[in-house]
Short mmCIF file of C-alpha atoms and ligand atoms in Angstrom, two decimals:
data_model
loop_
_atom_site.label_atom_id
_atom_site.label_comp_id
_atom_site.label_asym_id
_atom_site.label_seq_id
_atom_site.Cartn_x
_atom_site.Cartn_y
_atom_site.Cartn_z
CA UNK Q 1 -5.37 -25.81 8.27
CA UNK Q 2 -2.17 -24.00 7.96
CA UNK Q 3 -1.98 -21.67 5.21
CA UNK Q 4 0.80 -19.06 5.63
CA UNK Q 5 4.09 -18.80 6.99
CA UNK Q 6 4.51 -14.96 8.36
CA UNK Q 7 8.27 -13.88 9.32
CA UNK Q 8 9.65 -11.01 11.32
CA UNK Q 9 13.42 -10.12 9.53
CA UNK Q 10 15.57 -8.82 11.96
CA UNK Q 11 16.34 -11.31 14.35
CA UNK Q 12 14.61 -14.09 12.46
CA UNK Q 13 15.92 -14.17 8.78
CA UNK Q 14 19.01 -12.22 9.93
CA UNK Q 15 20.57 -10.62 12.91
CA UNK Q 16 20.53 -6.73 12.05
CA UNK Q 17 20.10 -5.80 15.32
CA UNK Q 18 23.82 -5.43 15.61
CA UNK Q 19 23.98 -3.24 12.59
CA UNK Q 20 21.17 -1.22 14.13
CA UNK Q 21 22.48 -1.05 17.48
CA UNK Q 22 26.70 0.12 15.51
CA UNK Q 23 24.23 3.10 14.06
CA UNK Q 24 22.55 4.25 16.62
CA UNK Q 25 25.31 3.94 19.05
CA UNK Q 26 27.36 6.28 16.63
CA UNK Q 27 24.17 8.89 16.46
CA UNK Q 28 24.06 8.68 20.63
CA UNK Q 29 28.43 8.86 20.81
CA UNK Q 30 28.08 11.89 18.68
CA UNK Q 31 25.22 14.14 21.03
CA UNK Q 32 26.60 12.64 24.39
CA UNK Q 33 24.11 10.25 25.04
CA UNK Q 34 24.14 6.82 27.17
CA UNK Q 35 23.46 4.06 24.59
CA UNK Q 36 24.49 0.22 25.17
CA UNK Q 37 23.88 -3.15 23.82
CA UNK Q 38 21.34 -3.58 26.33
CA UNK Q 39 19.45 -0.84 25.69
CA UNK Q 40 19.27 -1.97 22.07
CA UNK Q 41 17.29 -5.26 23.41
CA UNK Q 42 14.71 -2.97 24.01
CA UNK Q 43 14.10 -1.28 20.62
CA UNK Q 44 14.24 -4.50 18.96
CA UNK Q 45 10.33 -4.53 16.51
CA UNK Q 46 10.14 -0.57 17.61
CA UNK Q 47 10.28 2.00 14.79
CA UNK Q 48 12.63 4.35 14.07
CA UNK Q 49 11.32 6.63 15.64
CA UNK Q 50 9.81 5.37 18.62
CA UNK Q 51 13.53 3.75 19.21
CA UNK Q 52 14.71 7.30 19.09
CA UNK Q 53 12.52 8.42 21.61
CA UNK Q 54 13.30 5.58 24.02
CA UNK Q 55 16.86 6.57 23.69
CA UNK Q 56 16.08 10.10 25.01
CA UNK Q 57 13.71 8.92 27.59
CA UNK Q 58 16.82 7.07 29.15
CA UNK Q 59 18.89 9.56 28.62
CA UNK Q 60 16.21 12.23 30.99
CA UNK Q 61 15.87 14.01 27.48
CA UNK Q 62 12.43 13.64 25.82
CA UNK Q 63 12.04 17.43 25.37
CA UNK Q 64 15.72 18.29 24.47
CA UNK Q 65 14.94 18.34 20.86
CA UNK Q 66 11.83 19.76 18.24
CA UNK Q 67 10.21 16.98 16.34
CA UNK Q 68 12.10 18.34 12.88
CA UNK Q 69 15.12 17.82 14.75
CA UNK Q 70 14.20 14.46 15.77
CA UNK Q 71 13.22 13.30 12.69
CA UNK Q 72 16.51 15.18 10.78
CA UNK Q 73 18.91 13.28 13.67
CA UNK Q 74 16.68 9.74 13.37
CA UNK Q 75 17.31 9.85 9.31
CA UNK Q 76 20.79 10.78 10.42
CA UNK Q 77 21.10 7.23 12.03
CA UNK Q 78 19.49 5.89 9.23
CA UNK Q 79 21.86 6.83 6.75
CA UNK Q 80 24.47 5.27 9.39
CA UNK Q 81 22.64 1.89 9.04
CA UNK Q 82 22.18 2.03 5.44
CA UNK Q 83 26.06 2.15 5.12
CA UNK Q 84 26.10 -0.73 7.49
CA UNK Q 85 24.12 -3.07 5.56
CA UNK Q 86 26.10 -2.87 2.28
CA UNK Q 87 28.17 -5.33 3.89
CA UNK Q 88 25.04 -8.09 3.85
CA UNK Q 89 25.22 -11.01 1.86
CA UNK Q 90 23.34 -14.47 1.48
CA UNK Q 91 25.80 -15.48 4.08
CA UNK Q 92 23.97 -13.58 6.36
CA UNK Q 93 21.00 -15.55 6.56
CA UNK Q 94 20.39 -17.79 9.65
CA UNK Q 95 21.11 -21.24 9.66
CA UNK Q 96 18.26 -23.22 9.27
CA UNK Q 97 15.37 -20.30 7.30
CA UNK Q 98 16.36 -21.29 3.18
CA UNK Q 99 15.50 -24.58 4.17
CA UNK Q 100 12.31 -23.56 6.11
CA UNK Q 101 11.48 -21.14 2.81
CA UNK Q 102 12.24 -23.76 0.60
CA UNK Q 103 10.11 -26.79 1.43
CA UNK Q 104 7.09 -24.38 2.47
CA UNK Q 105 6.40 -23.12 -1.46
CA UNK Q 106 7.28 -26.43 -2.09
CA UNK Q 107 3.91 -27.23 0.01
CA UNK Q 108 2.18 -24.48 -1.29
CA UNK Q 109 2.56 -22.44 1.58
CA UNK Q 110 2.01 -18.76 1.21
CA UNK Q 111 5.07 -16.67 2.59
CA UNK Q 112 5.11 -12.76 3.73
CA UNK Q 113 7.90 -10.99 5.62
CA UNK Q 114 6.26 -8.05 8.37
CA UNK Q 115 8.80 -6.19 9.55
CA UNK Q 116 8.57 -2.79 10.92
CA UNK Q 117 12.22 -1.84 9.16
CA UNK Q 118 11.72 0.73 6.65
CA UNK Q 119 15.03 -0.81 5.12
CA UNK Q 120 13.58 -4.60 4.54
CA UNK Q 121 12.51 -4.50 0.77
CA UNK Q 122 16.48 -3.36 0.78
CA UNK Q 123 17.93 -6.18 2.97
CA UNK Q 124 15.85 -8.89 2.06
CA UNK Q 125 17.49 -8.24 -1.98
CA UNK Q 126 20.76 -8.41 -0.17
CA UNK Q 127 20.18 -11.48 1.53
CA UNK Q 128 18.73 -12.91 -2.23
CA UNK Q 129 15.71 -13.88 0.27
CA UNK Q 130 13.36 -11.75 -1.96
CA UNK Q 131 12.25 -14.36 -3.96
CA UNK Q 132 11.16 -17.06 -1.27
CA UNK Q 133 8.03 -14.22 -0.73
CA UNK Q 134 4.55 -13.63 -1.79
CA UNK Q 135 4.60 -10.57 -0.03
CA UNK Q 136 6.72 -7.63 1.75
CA UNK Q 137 4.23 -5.63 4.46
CA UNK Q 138 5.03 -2.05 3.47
CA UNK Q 139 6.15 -0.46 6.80
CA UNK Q 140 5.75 3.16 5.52
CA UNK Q 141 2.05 2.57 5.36
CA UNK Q 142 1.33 0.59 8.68
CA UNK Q 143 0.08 3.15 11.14
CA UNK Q 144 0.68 0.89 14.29
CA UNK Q 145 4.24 -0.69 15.26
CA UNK Q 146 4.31 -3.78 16.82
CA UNK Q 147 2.70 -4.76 19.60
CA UNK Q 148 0.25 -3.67 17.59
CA UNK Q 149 -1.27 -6.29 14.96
CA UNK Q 150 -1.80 -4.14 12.53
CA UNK Q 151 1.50 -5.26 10.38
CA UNK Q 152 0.33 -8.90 10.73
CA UNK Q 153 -2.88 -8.82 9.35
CA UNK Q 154 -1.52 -6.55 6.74
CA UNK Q 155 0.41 -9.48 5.71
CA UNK Q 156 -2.31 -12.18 5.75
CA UNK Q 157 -5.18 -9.82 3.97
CA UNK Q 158 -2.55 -9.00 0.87
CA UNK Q 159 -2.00 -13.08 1.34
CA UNK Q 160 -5.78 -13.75 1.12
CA UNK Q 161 -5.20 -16.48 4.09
CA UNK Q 162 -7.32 -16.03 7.22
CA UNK Q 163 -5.11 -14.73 10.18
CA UNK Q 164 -6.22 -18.25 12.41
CA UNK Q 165 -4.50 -19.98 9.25
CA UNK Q 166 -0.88 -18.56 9.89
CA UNK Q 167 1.73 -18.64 12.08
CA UNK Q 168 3.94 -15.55 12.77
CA UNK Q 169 7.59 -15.93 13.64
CA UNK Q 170 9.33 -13.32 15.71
CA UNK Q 171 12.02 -12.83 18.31
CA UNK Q 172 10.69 -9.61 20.24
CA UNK Q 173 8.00 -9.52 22.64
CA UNK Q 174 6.32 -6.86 21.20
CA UNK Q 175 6.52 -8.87 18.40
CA UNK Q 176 5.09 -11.79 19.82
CA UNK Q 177 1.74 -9.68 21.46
CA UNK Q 178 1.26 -8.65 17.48
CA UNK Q 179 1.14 -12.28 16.37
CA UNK Q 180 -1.04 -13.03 18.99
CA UNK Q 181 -3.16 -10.21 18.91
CA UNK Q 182 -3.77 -11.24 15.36
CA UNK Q 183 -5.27 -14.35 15.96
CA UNK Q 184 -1.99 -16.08 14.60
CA UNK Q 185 0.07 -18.88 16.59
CA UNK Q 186 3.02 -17.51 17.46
CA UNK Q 187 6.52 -18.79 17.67
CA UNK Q 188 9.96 -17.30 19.36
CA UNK Q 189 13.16 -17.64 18.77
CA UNK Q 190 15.09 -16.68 21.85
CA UNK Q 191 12.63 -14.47 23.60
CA UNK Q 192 13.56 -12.93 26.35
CA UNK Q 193 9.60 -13.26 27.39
CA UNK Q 194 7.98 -10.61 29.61
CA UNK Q 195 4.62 -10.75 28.89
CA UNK Q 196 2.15 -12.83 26.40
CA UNK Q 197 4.06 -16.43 26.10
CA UNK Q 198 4.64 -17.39 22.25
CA UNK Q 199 2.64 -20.69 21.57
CA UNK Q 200 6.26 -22.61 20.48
CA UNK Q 201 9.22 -20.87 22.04
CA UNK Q 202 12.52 -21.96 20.08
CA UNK Q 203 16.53 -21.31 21.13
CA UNK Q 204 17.36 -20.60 17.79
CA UNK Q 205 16.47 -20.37 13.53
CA UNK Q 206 18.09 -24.37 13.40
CA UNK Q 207 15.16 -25.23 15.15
CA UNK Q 208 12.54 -24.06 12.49
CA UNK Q 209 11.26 -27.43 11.10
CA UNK Q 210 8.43 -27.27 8.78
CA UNK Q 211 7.23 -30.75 9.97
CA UNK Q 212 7.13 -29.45 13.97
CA UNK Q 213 5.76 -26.41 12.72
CA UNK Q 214 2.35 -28.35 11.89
CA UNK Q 215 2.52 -30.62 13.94
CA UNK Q 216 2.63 -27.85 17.06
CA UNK Q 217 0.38 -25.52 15.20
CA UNK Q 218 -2.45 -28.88 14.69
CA UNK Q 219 -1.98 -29.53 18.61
CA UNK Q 220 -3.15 -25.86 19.52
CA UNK Q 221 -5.74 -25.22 16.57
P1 B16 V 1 14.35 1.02 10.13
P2 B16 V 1 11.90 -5.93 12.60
C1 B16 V 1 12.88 -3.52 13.25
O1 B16 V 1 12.85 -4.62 12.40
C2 B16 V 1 14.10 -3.57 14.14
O2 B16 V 1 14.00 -4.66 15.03
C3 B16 V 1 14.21 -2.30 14.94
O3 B16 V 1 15.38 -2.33 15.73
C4 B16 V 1 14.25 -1.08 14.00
O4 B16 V 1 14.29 0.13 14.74
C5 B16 V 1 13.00 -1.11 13.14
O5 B16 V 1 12.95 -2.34 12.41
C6 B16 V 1 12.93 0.04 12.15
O6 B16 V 1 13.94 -0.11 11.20
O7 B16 V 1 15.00 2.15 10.87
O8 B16 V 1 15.27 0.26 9.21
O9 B16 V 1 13.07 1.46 9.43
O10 B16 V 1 12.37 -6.60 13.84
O11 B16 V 1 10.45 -5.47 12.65
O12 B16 V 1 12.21 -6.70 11.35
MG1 MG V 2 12.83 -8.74 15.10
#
């Protein structure tokens, strides 16, 4: 029986990615490296960081800079974003997740957000989402980024709900493998899929209907 409803944020309850993409394309402008919008699809559910280092690796220049200085010019992009986001508001929400949020408590459904964004408790008050959740995974204390489960079954232990009683909802591959790997059912809105397929791939948010929900995740279970 379905339990829990387990969202990703960025990309699912709102689009950050562009806001993350504005940052660290200022961070990559400002030491001459390549950096484009497509290149952002890549570090979409990847850590700080690791999205750092992928930047580098593109760029031929892995071993250009000390880990302190990685770190120092990482938190540098960070305080980039953190302007950025200021500018969130409920409005900000995609279409189609209040409504989700709303009739799941109403069904006693228990709700957790697992997102790898350091910035989420942050965004989500923003967004005046917090209050639709039982539970924010701390991403500070989850050892493993996605594809890695770890941040799921964070979420469905400090839920109490078994991990086969949820369903995960995520837009990035890597994002997708974690839901899986977790025993979850997985759904995707707009993946662009390369490996693992979700169990329920959506287009978009508008698409999240509690009552298809169960109904797909009763087929599969
Ligand atoms: P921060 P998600 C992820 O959020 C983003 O998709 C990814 O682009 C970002 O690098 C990561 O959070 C870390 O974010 O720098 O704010 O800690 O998709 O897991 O909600
Ligand atoms: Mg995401």
């Amino acid at each position: 029986m379905l339990k829990a409803l387990i969202f990703d944020l960025d990309g699912v309850l709102t689009d950050t990615a562009e806001l993350h993409y504005l940052a660290w394309k200022r961070l990559s402008d400002e030491l001459g490296l390549a950096f484009d919008r497509v290149q952002n699809e890549a570090l979409k559910g990847v850590g700080r960081l690791d999205s750092f280092e992928i930047i580098l690796k593109n760029n031929g220049k892995n071993d250009a800079y000390t880990q302190p200085e990685k770190e120092k010019l990482a938190t540098r992009k960070n305080e980039y974003y953190k302007e950025l986001i200021k500018t969130l508001t409920k409005d900000d929400v995609l279409s189609g997740i209040t409504e989700l949020l709303t009739e799941a408590r109403k069904m006693g459904l228990k709700t957790a957000v697992a997102s790898v964004s350091r910035n989420a408790p942050e965004v989500l008050e923003r967004l005046e989402l917090t209050k639709y959740f039982d539970t924010v995974a701390d991403a500070a204390k989850v050892k493993n980024s996605k594809p890695d489960p770890e941040i799921f079954l964070t979420c469905a232990e400090q839920l109490g709900v078994a991990p086969k009683a949820c369903i995960g909802i995520e837009d990035s591959q890597a994002g997708i493998e974690g839901i899986l790997s977790a025993g979850m059912f997985a759904v995707g809105i707009n993946v662009t899929v390369t490996g693992r397929t979700p169990d329920l791939c959506l287009c978009s948010t508008e698409e999240l209907k509690l009552d298809y929900l169960i109904k797909s995740f009763k087929v599969k279970r």
